[in-house]
Short mmCIF file of C-alpha atoms and ligand atoms in Angstrom, two decimals:
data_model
loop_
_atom_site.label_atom_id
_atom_site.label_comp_id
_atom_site.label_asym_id
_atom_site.label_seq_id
_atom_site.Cartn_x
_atom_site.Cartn_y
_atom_site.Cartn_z
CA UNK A 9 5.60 26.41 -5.25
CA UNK A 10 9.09 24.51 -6.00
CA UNK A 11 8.85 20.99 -7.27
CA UNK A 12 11.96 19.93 -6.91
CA UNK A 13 13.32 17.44 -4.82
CA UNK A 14 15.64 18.02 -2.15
CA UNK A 15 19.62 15.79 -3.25
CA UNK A 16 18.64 13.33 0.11
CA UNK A 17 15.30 13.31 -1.80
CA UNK A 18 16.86 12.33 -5.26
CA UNK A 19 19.27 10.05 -3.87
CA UNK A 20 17.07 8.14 -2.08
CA UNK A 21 14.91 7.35 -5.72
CA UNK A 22 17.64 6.79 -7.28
CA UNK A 23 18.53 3.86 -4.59
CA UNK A 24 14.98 2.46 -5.22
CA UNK A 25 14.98 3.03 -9.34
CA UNK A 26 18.81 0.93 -8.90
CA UNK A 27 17.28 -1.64 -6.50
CA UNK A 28 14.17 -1.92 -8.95
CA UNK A 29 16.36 -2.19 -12.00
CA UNK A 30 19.03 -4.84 -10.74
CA UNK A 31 17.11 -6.87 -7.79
CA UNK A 32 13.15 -6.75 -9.09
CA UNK A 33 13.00 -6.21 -12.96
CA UNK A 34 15.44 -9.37 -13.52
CA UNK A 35 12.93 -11.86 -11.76
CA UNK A 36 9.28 -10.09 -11.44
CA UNK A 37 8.19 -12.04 -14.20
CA UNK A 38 9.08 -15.25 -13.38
CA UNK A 39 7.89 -14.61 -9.71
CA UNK A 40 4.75 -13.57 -10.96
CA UNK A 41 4.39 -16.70 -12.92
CA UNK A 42 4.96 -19.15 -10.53
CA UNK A 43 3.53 -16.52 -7.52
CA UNK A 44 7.07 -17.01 -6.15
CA UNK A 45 7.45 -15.35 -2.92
CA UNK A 46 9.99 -12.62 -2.93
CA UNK A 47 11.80 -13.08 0.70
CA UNK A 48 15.23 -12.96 -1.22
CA UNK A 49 14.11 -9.47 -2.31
CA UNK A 50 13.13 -8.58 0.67
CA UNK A 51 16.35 -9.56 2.64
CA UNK A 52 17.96 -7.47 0.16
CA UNK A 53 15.94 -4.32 0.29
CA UNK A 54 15.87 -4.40 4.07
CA UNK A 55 19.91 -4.64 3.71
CA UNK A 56 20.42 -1.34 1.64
CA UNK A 57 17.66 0.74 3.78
CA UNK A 58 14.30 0.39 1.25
CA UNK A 59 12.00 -0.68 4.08
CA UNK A 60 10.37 0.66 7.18
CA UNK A 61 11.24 4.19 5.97
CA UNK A 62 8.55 5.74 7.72
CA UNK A 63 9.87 4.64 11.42
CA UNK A 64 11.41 7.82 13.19
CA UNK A 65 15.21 7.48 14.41
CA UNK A 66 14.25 7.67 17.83
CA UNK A 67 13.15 3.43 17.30
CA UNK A 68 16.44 3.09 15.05
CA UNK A 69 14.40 3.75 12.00
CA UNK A 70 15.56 6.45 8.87
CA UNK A 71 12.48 8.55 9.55
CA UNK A 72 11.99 9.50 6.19
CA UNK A 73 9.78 12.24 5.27
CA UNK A 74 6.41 10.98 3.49
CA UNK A 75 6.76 12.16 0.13
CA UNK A 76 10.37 10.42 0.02
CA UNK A 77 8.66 7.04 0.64
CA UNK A 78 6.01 7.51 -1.91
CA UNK A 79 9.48 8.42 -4.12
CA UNK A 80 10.28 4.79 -3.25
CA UNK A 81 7.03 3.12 -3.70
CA UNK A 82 7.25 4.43 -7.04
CA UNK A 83 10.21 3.08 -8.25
CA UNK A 84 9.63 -0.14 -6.53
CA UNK A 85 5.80 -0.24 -8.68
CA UNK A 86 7.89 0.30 -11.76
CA UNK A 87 9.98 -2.76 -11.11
CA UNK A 88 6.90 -4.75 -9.80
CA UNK A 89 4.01 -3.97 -7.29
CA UNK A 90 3.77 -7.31 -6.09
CA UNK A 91 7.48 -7.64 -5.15
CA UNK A 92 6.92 -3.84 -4.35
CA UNK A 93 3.26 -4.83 -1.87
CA UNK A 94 5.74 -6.93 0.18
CA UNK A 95 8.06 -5.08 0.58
CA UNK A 96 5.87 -1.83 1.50
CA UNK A 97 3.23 -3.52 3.95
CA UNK A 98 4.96 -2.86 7.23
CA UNK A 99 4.23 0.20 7.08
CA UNK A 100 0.20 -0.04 6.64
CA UNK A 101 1.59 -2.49 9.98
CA UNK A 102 2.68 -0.17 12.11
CA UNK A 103 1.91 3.08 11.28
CA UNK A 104 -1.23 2.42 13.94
CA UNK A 105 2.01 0.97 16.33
CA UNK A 106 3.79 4.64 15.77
CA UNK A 107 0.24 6.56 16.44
CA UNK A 108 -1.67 4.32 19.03
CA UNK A 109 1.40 1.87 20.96
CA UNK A 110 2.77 2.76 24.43
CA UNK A 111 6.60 3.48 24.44
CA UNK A 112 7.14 -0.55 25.35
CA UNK A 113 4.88 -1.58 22.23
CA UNK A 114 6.85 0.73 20.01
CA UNK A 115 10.62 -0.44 21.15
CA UNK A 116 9.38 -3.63 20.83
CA UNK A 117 7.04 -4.14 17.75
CA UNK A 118 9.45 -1.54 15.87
CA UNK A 119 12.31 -2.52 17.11
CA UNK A 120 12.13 -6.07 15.59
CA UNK A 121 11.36 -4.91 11.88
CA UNK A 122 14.71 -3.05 12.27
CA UNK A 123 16.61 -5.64 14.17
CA UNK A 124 15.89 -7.92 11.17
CA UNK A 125 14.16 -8.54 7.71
CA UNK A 126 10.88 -8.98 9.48
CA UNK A 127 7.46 -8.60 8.80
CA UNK A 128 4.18 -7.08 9.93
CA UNK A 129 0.70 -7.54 8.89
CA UNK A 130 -2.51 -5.52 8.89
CA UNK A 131 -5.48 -7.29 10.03
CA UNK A 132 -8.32 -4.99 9.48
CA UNK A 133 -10.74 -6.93 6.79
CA UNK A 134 -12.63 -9.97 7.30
CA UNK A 135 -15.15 -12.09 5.10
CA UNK A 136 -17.79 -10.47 5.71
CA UNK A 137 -16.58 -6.50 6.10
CA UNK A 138 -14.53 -5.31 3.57
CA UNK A 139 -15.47 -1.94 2.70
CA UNK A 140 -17.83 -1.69 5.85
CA UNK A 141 -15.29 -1.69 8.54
CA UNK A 142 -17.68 -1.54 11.25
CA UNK A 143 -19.18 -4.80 10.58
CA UNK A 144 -16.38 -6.35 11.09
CA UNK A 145 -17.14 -9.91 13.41
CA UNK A 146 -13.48 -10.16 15.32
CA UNK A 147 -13.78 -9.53 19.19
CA UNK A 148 -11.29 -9.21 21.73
CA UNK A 149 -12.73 -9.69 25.13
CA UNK A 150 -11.16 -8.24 28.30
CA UNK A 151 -10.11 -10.99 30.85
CA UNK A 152 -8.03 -10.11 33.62
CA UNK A 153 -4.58 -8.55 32.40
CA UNK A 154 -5.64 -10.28 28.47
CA UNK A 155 -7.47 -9.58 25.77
CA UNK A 156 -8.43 -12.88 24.03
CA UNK A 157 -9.01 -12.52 20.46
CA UNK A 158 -11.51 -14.84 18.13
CA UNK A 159 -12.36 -14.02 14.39
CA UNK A 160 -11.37 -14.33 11.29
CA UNK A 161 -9.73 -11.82 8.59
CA UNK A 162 -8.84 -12.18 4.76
CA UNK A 163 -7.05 -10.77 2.14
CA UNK A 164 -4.13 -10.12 4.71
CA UNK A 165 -0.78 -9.30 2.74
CA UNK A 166 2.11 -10.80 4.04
CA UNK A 167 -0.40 -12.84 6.19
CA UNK A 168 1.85 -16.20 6.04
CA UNK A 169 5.34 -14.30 6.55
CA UNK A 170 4.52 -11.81 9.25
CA UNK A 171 5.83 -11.98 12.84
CA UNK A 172 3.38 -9.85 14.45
CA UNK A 173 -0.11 -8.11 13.13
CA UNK A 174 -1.93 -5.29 13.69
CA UNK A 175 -5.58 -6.76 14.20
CA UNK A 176 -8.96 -4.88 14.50
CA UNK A 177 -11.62 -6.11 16.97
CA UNK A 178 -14.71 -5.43 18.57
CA UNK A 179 -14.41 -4.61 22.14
CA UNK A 180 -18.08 -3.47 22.08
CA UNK A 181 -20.74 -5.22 19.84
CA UNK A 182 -23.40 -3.06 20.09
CA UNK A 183 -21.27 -0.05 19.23
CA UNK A 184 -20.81 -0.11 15.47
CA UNK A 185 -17.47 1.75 14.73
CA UNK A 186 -17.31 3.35 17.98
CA UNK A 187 -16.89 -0.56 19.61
CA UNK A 188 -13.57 -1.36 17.85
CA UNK A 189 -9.92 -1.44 19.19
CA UNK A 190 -7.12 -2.17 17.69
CA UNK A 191 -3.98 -4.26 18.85
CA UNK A 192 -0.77 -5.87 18.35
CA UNK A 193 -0.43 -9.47 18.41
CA UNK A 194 2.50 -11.59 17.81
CA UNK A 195 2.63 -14.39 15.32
CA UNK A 196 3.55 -16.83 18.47
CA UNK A 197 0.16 -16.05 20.27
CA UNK A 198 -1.37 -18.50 18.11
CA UNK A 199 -2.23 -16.66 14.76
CA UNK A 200 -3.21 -19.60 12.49
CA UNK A 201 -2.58 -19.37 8.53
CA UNK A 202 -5.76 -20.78 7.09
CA UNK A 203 -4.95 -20.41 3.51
CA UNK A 204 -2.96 -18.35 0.94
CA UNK A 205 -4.79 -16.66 -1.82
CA UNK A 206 -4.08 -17.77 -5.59
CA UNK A 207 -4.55 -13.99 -7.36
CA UNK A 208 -5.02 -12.72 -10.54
CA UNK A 209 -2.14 -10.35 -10.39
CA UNK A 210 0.21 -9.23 -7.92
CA UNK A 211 1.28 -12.79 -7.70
CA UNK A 212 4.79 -12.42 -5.92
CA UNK A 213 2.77 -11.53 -3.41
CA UNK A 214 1.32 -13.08 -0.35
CA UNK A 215 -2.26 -12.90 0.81
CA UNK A 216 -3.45 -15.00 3.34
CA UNK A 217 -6.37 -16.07 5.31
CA UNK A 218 -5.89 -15.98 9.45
CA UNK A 219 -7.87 -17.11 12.32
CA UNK A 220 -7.38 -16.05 15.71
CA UNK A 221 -8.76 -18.51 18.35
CA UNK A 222 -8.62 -18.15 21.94
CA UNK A 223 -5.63 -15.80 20.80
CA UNK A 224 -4.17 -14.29 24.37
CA UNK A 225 -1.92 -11.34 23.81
CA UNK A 226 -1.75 -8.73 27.18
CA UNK A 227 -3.24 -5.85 27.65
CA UNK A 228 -0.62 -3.67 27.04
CA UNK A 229 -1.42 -4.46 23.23
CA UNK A 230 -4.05 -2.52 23.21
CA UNK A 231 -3.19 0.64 20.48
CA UNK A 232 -4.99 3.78 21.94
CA UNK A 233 -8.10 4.20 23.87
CA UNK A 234 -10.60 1.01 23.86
CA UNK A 235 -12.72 1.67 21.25
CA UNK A 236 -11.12 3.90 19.45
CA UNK A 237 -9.85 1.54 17.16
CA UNK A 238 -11.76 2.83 13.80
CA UNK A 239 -10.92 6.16 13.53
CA UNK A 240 -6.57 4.77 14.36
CA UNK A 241 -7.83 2.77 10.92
CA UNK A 242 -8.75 5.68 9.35
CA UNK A 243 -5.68 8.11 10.45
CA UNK A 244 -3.50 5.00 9.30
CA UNK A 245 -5.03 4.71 5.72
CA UNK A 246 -4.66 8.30 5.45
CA UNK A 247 -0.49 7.90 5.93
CA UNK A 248 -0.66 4.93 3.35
CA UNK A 249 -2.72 5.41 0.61
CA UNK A 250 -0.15 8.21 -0.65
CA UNK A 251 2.15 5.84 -0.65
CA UNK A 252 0.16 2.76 -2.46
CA UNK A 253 -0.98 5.69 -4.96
CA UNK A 254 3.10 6.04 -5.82
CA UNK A 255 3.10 2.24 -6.40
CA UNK A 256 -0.12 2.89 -9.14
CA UNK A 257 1.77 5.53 -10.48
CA UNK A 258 4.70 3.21 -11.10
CA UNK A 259 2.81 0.56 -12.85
CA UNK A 260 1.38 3.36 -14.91
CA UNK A 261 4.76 4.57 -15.97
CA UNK A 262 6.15 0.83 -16.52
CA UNK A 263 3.54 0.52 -18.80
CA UNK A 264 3.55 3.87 -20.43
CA UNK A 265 7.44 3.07 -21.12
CA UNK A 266 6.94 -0.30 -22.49
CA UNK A 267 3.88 0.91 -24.65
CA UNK A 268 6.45 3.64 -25.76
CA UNK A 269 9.28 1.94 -27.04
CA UNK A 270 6.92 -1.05 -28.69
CA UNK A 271 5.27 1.83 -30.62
CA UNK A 272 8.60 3.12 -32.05
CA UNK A 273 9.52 -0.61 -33.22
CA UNK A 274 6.35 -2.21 -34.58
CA UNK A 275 5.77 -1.34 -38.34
CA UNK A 276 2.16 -1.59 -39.55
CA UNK A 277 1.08 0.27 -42.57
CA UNK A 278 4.86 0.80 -44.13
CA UNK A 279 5.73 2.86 -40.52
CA UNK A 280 6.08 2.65 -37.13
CA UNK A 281 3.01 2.39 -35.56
CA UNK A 282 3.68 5.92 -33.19
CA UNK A 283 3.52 7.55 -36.40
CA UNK A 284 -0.07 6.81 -36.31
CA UNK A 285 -2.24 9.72 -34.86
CA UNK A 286 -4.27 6.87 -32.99
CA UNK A 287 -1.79 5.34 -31.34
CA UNK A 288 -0.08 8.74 -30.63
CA UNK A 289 -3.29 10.32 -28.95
CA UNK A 290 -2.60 6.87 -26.61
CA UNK A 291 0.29 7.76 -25.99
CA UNK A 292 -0.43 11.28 -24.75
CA UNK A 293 -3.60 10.33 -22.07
CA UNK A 294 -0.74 7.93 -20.51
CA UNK A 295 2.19 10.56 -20.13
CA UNK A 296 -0.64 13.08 -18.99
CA UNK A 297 -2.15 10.64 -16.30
CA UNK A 298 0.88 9.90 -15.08
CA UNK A 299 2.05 13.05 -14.76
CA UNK A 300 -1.46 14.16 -12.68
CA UNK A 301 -1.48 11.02 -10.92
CA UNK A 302 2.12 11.92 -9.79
CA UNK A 303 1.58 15.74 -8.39
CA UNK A 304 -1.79 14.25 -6.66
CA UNK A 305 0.38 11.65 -4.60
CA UNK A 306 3.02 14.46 -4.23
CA UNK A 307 0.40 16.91 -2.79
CA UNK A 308 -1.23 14.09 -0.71
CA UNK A 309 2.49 13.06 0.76
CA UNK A 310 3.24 17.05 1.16
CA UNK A 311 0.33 17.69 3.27
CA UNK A 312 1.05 15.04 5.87
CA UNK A 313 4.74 16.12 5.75
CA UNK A 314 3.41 19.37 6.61
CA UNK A 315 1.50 17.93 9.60
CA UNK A 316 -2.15 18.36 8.31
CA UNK A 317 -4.83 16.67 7.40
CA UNK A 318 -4.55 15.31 3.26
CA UNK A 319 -7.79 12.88 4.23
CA UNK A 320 -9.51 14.15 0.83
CA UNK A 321 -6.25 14.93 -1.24
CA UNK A 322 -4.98 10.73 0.13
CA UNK A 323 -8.25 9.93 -1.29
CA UNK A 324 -7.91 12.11 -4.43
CA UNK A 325 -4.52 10.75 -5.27
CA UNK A 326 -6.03 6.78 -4.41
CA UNK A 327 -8.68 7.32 -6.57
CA UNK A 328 -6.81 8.88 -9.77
CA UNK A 329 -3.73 7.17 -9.45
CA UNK A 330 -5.37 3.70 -9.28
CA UNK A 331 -7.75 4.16 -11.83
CA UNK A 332 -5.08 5.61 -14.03
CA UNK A 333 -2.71 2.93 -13.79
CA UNK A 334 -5.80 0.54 -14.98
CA UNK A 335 -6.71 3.01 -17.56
CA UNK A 336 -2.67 3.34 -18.93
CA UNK A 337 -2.41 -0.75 -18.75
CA UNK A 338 -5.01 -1.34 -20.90
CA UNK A 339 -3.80 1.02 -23.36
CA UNK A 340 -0.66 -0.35 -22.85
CA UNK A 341 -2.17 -4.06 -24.19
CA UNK A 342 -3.97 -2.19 -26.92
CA UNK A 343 -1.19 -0.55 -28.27
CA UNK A 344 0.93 -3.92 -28.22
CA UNK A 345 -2.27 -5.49 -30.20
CA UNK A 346 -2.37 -9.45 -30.22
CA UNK A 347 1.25 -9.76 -28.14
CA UNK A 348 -0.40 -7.32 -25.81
CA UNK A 349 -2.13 -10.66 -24.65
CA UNK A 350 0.08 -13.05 -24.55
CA UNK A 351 2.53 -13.85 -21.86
CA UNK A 352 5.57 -13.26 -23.30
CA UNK A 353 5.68 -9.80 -23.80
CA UNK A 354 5.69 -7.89 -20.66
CA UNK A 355 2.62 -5.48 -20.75
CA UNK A 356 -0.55 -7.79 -19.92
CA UNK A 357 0.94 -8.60 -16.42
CA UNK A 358 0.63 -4.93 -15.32
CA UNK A 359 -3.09 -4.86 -16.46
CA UNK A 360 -3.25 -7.36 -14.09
CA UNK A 361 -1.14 -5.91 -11.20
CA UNK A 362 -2.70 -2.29 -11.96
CA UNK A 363 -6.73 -3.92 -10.70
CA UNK A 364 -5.56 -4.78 -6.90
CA UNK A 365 -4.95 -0.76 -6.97
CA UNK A 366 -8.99 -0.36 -7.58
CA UNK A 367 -9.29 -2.59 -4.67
CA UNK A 368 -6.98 -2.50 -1.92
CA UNK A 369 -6.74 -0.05 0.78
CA UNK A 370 -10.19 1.11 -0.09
CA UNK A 371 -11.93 0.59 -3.58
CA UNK A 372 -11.87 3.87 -5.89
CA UNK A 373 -15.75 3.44 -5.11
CA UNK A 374 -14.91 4.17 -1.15
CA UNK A 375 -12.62 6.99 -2.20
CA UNK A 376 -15.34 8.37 -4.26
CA UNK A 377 -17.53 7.89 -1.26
CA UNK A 378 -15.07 9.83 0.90
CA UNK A 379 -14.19 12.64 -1.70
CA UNK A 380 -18.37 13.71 -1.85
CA UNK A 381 -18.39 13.95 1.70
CA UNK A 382 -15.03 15.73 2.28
CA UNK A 383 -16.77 17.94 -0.46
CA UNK A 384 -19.97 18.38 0.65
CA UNK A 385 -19.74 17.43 4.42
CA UNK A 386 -16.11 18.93 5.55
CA UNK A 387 -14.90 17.71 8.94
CA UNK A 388 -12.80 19.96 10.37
CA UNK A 389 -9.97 21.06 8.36
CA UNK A 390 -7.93 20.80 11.35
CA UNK A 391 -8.61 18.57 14.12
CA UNK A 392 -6.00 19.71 16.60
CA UNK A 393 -4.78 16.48 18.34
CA UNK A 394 -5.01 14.61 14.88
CA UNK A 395 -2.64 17.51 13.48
CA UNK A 396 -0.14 17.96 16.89
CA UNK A 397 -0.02 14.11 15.84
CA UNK A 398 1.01 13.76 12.73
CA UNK A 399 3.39 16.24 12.73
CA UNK A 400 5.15 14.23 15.93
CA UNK A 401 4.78 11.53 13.80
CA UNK A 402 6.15 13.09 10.38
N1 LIG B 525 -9.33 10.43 10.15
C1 LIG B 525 -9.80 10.48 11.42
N2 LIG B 525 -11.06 10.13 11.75
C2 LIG B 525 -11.88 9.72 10.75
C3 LIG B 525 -11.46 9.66 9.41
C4 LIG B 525 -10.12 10.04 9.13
N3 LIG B 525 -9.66 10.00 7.87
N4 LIG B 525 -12.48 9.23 8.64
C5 LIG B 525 -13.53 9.03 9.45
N5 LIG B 525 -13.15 9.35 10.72
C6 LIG B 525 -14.00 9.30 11.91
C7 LIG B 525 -15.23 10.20 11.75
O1 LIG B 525 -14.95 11.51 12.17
C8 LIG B 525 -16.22 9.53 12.66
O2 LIG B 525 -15.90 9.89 14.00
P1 LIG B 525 -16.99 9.85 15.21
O3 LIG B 525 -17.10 8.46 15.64
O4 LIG B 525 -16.36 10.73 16.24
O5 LIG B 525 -18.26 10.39 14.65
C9 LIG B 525 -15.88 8.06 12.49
O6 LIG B 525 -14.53 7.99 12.06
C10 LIG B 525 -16.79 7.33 11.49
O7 LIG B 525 -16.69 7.99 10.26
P2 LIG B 525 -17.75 7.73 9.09
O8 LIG B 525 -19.11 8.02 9.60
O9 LIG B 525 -17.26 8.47 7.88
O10 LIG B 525 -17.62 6.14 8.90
P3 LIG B 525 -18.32 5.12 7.91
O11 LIG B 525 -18.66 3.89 8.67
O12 LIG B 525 -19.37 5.77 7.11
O13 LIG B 525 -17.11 4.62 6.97
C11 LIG B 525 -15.55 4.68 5.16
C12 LIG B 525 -16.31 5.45 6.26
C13 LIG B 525 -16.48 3.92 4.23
C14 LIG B 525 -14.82 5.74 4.38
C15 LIG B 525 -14.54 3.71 5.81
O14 LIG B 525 -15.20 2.64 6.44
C16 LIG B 525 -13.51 3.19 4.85
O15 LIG B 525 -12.49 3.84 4.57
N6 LIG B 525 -13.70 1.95 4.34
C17 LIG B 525 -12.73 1.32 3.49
C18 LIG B 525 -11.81 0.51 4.31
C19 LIG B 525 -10.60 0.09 3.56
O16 LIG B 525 -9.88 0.90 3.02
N7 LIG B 525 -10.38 -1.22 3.56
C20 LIG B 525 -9.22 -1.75 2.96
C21 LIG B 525 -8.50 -2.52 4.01
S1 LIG B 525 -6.89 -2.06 4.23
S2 LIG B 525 -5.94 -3.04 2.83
#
């Protein structure tokens, strides 16, 4: 097994670790304060090639290879993960466009986030079904050449910036998951911002509340079969979550870093406090879960690059990377003491940042859920048109 990196590889990080340094490190904490959004930042990182790396070159994208965009998510959730969240959410967009949409959907719905700094949404969550997916309350109702779309979904990143979303609905009530589709729909179609979210961390970025009334959008929308629409959710999260496991390991290592060099400076007891076996043992559990976090992402990244199946090594690398990055943040505040609380010293904004990774794009609860039943229930460890799939799609 080689680990290293190919030079396109180790260019490309270095790109996102210079992008992170200059354009994101300079203003994350301000942004965060005042929950600034970042569409200077993401102007910029659209300019020098940091977003929509997963879109193939065939719709004008770079087509980058998985495990160089979790490279990038990374380095952008070591300058900040909410700047980073913004600038990484098209993807969890239209990843079901690049799996599900018909050639139009694709040139078009692709084509615009390359065209121009644009943004998509993913509209999968509502009020009432968060980790149940299925009980989702959305419906899209078939009239004529239309689909007419009513509902309501939350927690919807980039919700008040996007120019189209990728929305989940049921086309058949009494069908659980097997009565959901999913579909395109442009901002202009009448998606309404209800509300944006004021959040505990992550604060550069948006979340919003939508509504979709009487929303008209033509069939043609429609991504994959009718009904179909929950397992296109689940192939989707499977492509992300390596990536938004790269972003936990960032935070992780921001922390670890800062922890690091505070450790060296701060005397207590006639020495710097790193001298201290306590604070050294610290030390070690956050370069070690970072490290494992890392290779689990890696693995989960490799797998898909490979064009199989990483459903339980996505989940894996969601799980330990998120709860790591929690785990390293606090220990990051501990080791900084009494500043470690206060707002002026950099470390208790990543404890913050680091919970949304517990939460979003399924809870480490869900990914525990999905590990003990990829353990004790395998599906098949190749489902042939999933795998023919992804590797078109790789
Ligand atoms: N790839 C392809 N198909 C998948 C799949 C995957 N990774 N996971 C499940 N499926 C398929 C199953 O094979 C099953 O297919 P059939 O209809 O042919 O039987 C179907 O999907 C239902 O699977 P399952 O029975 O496991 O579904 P559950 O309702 O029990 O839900 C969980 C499974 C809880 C894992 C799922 O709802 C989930 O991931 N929830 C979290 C959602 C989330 O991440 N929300 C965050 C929003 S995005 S920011």
């Amino acid at each position: 097994m080689d680990f290293n990196l190919t030079n396109e590889q180790k260019d490309i990080r270095e790109l996102a670790h210079d992008f992170s340094e200059k354009e994101i490190r300079p203003v994350a904490w301000e942004y965060d304060k005042d929950s600034t959004w970042p569409g200077d930042i993401v102007e910029k990182a659209w300019e020098v090639g940091l977003m929509n790396s997963h879109i193939s070159e065939e719709y004008g994208g770079p087509g980058l290879d998985y495990l160089s965009s979790c490279l990038i998510e990374e380095e952008l959730g070591w300058g900040c993960s909410g700047i980073g969240t913004s600038l990484m959410c098209n993807g969890l967009a239209s990843v079901p466009v690049v799996l599900g949409g018909s050639e139009e959907v694709k040139k078009e719905y692709l084509g615009r986030l390359l065209e121009e700094p644009k943004l998509a949404s993913f509209c999968l969550t509502e009020p009432d079904a968060g980790s149940d997916v299925s009980g989702m309350r959305t419906t899209a109702e078939k009239k004529g050449d239309k689909y007419v779309i009513n509902g309501a979904k939350t927690f919807i990143t980039n919700g008040s910036h996007a120019d189209w979303y990728t929305v989940y609905a049921k086309t058949d009530k009494e069908a659980g998951h097997r009565g959901i589709s999913a579909f395109v729909v442009p901002r202009d179609a009448g998606v309404v911002v209800d509300k944006k979210e004021d959040k505990l961390g992550q604060r550069a970025s948006d979340t919003a509340a939508l509504s979709f009334n009487d929303v008209e959008i033509p069939e043609g929308n429609l991504l994959g079969e009718e009904n179909k629409g929950f397992k296109l959710a689940m192939m989707t999260l499977d492509r992300t979550r390596p990536g938004v496991s790269a972003m936990a390991v960032g935070i992780g290592r921001a922390a670890f870093e800062f922890a690091t060099e505070y450790a060296k400076e701060r005397v207590q007891f006639g020495v710097p406090i790193a001298m201290h076996q306590a604070i050294q043992f610290m030390i070690a559990d956050m370069a070690t879960k970072t490290e494992a976090a890392r290779l689990l992402v890696w693995q989960s990244a490799a797998l898909l690059d490979q064009g199989k199946r990483n459903t339980l090594a996505s989940s894996h690398a969601k799980r330990f990377a998120a709860d790591s990055a929690m785990e390293i943040a606090v220990d990051a505040v501990q080791i900084y003491g009494g500043y470690g609380f206060i707002k002026e010293y950099p470390v208790e904004k990543m404890m913050r940042d680091a919970k949304i990774m517990q939460l979003y794009e399924g809870t480490s609860q869900i990914q525990r859920l999905v590990i003990a039943r990829e353990t004790l229930l395998p599906r098949k460890a190749e489902a042939p048109a999933e795998a023919a799939e992804a590797s078109a799609t790789a």
